Amino acid sequence: MAFQFEILKKDAFSKARLGRIETDHGSFSTPAFLPVGTQGTVKSLTPEELVEVGVEVILGNTYHLYLRPGCETIRRLGGLHSFIHWERPILTDSGGYQVFSLAKLRKISEEGVTFQSHIDGSLHFLTPEKVVEIQGILGSDIAMVLDECIPYPSPYEYAKASTLLTTQWAKRSLERRRETNPALFAIVQGGTYQDLREESVQALVKMDFQGYAIGGVSVGEPKSLMLNVLEWTTPFLPENAPRYLMGVGTPEDILNAVMLGIDLFDCVLPTRNARNGMLFTSIGKISIKQAQYAEDERPVDETCACYTCRHYSRAYLRHLYLANEILSSRLNTIHNIYYYMNFIGGIQEAIQEGRLLDFQKTHCSRPSGLEPEVSAHRLTTWG
Amino acid sequence: MAFQFEILKKDAFSKARLGRIETDHGSFSTPAFLPVGTQGTVKSLTPEELVEVGVEVILGNTYHLYLRPGCETIRRLGGLHSFIHWERPILTDSGGYQVFSLAKLRKISEEGVTFQSHIDGSLHFLTPEKVVEIQGILGSDIAMVLDECIPYPSPYEYAKASTLLTTQWAKRSLERRRETNPALFAIVQGGTYQDLREESVQALVKMDFQGYAIGGVSVGEPKSLMLNVLEWTTPFLPENAPRYLMGVGTPEDILNAVMLGIDLFDCVLPTRNARNGMLFTSIGKISIKQAQYAEDERPVDETCACYTCRHYSRAYLRHLYLANEILSSRLNTIHNIYYYMNFIGGIQEAIQEGRLLDFQKTHCSRPSGLEPEVSAHRLTTWG
């Protein structure tokens, strides 16, 4: 397993870094945004379309793939890359978040977690070791350790015990990792408590992980608390390992986190919003179903060069949405992912050229920067 | 409006013809199969994907487009071709079939038909003249006259009166046609009565239509009756005008009808079946959801060169179907339309090379030729 992270440039005025991650399935630039391929497909798109909009790496949900079609099936079919016809890198999550948000009758113990499938009610028992193995079987390039995602709000004592468990699980995950396994990232927890976050990150960085994720954010807490968590955590993370902020977020969230030193992001926001007719544009979000677009000949975004904006009017996209046509989800998803890729590409370029502060000024003075205070995408978009 | 039909070759052993139809939006070969673009999109596909699988001409449903987004809206947006980003020919139906199958509170008179929209209950009144105008506004290349589609079974007296009305409406449609209007096709009705079919076709061919359709088939009648209708009708149709069998059908239906002299076909069967997981293959239809495909690494059809068969296993397609993923409909639709295009291309080649009988022998001795007796696709697939 080849995994390397190289920092190509550091921003002089923030903690932002431009980097490159190397895997067995090729390399990708950081900061990176990973579209979510929940059930073995980034909803509505083909791999070729993802490549066309500039996607270099995607996320797969271990929980979903483990339950259906099953990891042994995927192994027999040549691994996840081959199964879904995606040749570039894949990061898989641990399934922890879905076990805690989707599964029925969840029961957690020191050993692991027992849960009932949300699909057929079948009973499953996952341990940190098994989760590492599953991701190895899938053929993931970057695997995540099993963690417990602490809800917001949670009492201190609960958060403390849970954080300790996640740390113990991380240690066990590391022990199970084999030479041939994917790169393994730990997940910092600790809820919204500074001392727990610090304990968590300090314990984890003592172990030998290839990367570090910050979990348990974007679960309904105020946005200011998310920034606090980043400020408490990132100073303790090693410079030379990639940092991943899970489940985040809006373009503004991403930019803020990049400036605090984060390298990786995933979120269902662009894809889920697309299917709901919410489109990102350079002058703010629009809801394509609105009557004002009924005869609007303009593309979604006049500055956008995506397939959707090159060929279709807002009026047509509105029509497709109202008529409940599959093509609506496709064209909207292409546009929104292109928007995100273009945004993250703009961040990369700005770091390279030493003008990230200018980039921030331009992009956060626009209405698109005015996002709701609570980042609710985690709550509404999984599954 | 440029409309021309040229017969390039006649089959020596059947009434099949190889031809070419010229329109303002380019030409296409006949026999032709038209995928159905109900609401301004062939469900789940982009125009580029249609071109890639060899589609030269599509059908648009006047009823649907008239109700939503409305033909005046489409006119203001530059016409249907521009609105939906399809530059090749479009044939529009008259909406008659949908008025009689989808609309609520339909009331027919000599003047026209009053109905309630199935979308919002709004009241509409369509006349033969208005239907010609609407299709002109849409910018259709080939328009159909308003007809009454006679249900099966229907009593003789009802069928007789209805057929007469359709003929009168055809005459009025022709009078409304302008120089700039689309080519106009009449529709032969007459139910399952030989004398009414003959009266209908003889009355219509006396008028100056650019093509003739056979309607009122594929409405639940036994397949043998559909062949009877063709045998009663086609001998009276002029050689030098294209003949269109509406709403048909299975590959076997199409081949049989081609050999009786039919040039054009449309049907939702390949697209609707695709969304239901029914896939056409060279050795018969398969239902992709079946457990036997759970770990089947083979493509849907090992002899098929479509995008889906080049990149995905039956196991992956089964997974997408069971997981209710949008990509399932897309990949299945690509495959099924490719299958139809390949089939119709095979017919064209066989006529060209004088081996249509051989083609029939090969294709109708296979299980794929074993279609159910009642062609139910019209009943289950509209809307």
Tab-separated table of C-alpha atoms in Angstrom, chain B residues 3-11 14-22 27-35 56-57 91 142 144 185-186 209-214 230 233-249 253-267 340-341 343-345 347-348 351 356:
chain	number	residue	atom	x	y	z
B	3	PHE	CA	-40.062	17.260	-45.484
B	4	GLN	CA	-39.128	14.482	-47.836
B	5	PHE	CA	-39.437	10.734	-47.799
B	6	GLU	CA	-37.352	8.645	-50.120
B	7	ILE	CA	-37.441	4.882	-50.480
B	8	LEU	CA	-33.923	3.578	-50.986
B	9	LYS	CA	-34.630	-0.121	-51.271
B	10	LYS	CA	-37.576	-2.496	-51.218
B	11	ASP	CA	-37.339	-5.991	-49.835
B	14	SER	CA	-41.766	-8.896	-47.886
B	15	LYS	CA	-43.274	-5.408	-47.971
B	16	ALA	CA	-40.355	-3.983	-45.991
B	17	ARG	CA	-38.752	-0.781	-47.230
B	18	LEU	CA	-35.501	0.983	-46.444
B	19	GLY	CA	-35.947	4.739	-46.570
B	20	ARG	CA	-34.798	8.153	-45.502
B	21	ILE	CA	-36.834	11.028	-44.091
B	22	GLU	CA	-35.577	14.572	-44.475
B	27	SER	CA	-32.597	13.321	-41.818
B	28	PHE	CA	-33.052	9.846	-40.408
B	29	SER	CA	-33.209	6.314	-41.780
B	30	THR	CA	-36.329	4.158	-41.808
B	31	PRO	CA	-37.437	1.764	-40.460
B	32	ALA	CA	-36.937	3.942	-37.384
B	33	PHE	CA	-37.680	3.513	-33.708
B	34	LEU	CA	-38.431	6.695	-31.758
B	35	PRO	CA	-37.677	6.684	-28.024
B	56	GLU	CA	-31.777	9.854	-34.812
B	57	VAL	CA	-35.301	11.016	-33.964
B	91	LEU	CA	-42.134	13.908	-33.979
B	142	ILE	CA	-43.619	15.857	-37.772
B	144	MET	CA	-49.960	14.176	-35.773
B	185	PHE	CA	-49.531	12.745	-40.529
B	186	ALA	CA	-53.075	11.364	-40.433
B	209	PHE	CA	-50.999	14.126	-45.777
B	210	GLN	CA	-47.230	13.638	-45.706
B	211	GLY	CA	-47.529	10.405	-43.783
B	212	TYR	CA	-49.997	7.943	-42.315
B	213	ALA	CA	-50.137	6.420	-38.891
B	214	ILE	CA	-52.049	3.399	-37.721
B	230	LEU	CA	-52.031	-4.035	-40.394
B	233	THR	CA	-54.772	-1.186	-43.708
B	234	THR	CA	-51.353	-1.185	-45.325
B	235	PRO	CA	-52.469	-2.253	-48.823
B	236	PHE	CA	-54.390	1.023	-49.123
B	237	LEU	CA	-51.548	3.266	-48.008
B	238	PRO	CA	-49.596	5.143	-50.681
B	239	GLU	CA	-46.154	3.699	-51.364
B	240	ASN	CA	-44.383	7.036	-51.307
B	241	ALA	CA	-45.453	8.192	-47.819
B	242	PRO	CA	-44.028	6.968	-44.525
B	243	ARG	CA	-46.183	4.681	-42.384
B	244	TYR	CA	-46.127	4.873	-38.634
B	245	LEU	CA	-47.423	2.223	-36.225
B	246	MET	CA	-48.110	4.117	-33.013
B	247	GLY	CA	-47.124	2.758	-29.622
B	248	VAL	CA	-45.531	-0.449	-30.917
B	249	GLY	CA	-43.784	-2.377	-29.515
B	253	ASP	CA	-43.793	-6.711	-33.133
B	254	ILE	CA	-41.550	-4.221	-34.886
B	255	LEU	CA	-39.993	-6.800	-37.180
B	256	ASN	CA	-43.396	-8.231	-38.121
B	257	ALA	CA	-44.737	-4.779	-38.866
B	258	VAL	CA	-41.668	-3.800	-40.906
B	259	MET	CA	-42.322	-6.844	-43.069
B	260	LEU	CA	-45.864	-5.578	-43.590
B	261	GLY	CA	-44.494	-2.237	-44.779
B	262	ILE	CA	-44.302	-0.052	-41.648
B	263	ASP	CA	-41.547	2.573	-41.414
B	264	LEU	CA	-41.882	4.233	-38.000
B	265	PHE	CA	-42.387	3.033	-34.439
B	266	ASP	CA	-42.460	4.528	-30.973
B	267	CYS	CA	-42.857	2.796	-27.664
B	340	TYR	CA	-33.514	-1.328	-29.779
B	341	MET	CA	-31.253	0.824	-31.935
B	343	PHE	CA	-32.100	-4.205	-33.527
B	344	ILE	CA	-33.555	-1.588	-35.882
B	345	GLY	CA	-30.093	-1.042	-37.389
B	347	ILE	CA	-33.273	-4.620	-39.812
B	348	GLN	CA	-32.079	-1.728	-41.977
B	351	ILE	CA	-33.143	-4.944	-46.019
B	356	LEU	CA	-34.450	-9.798	-44.056
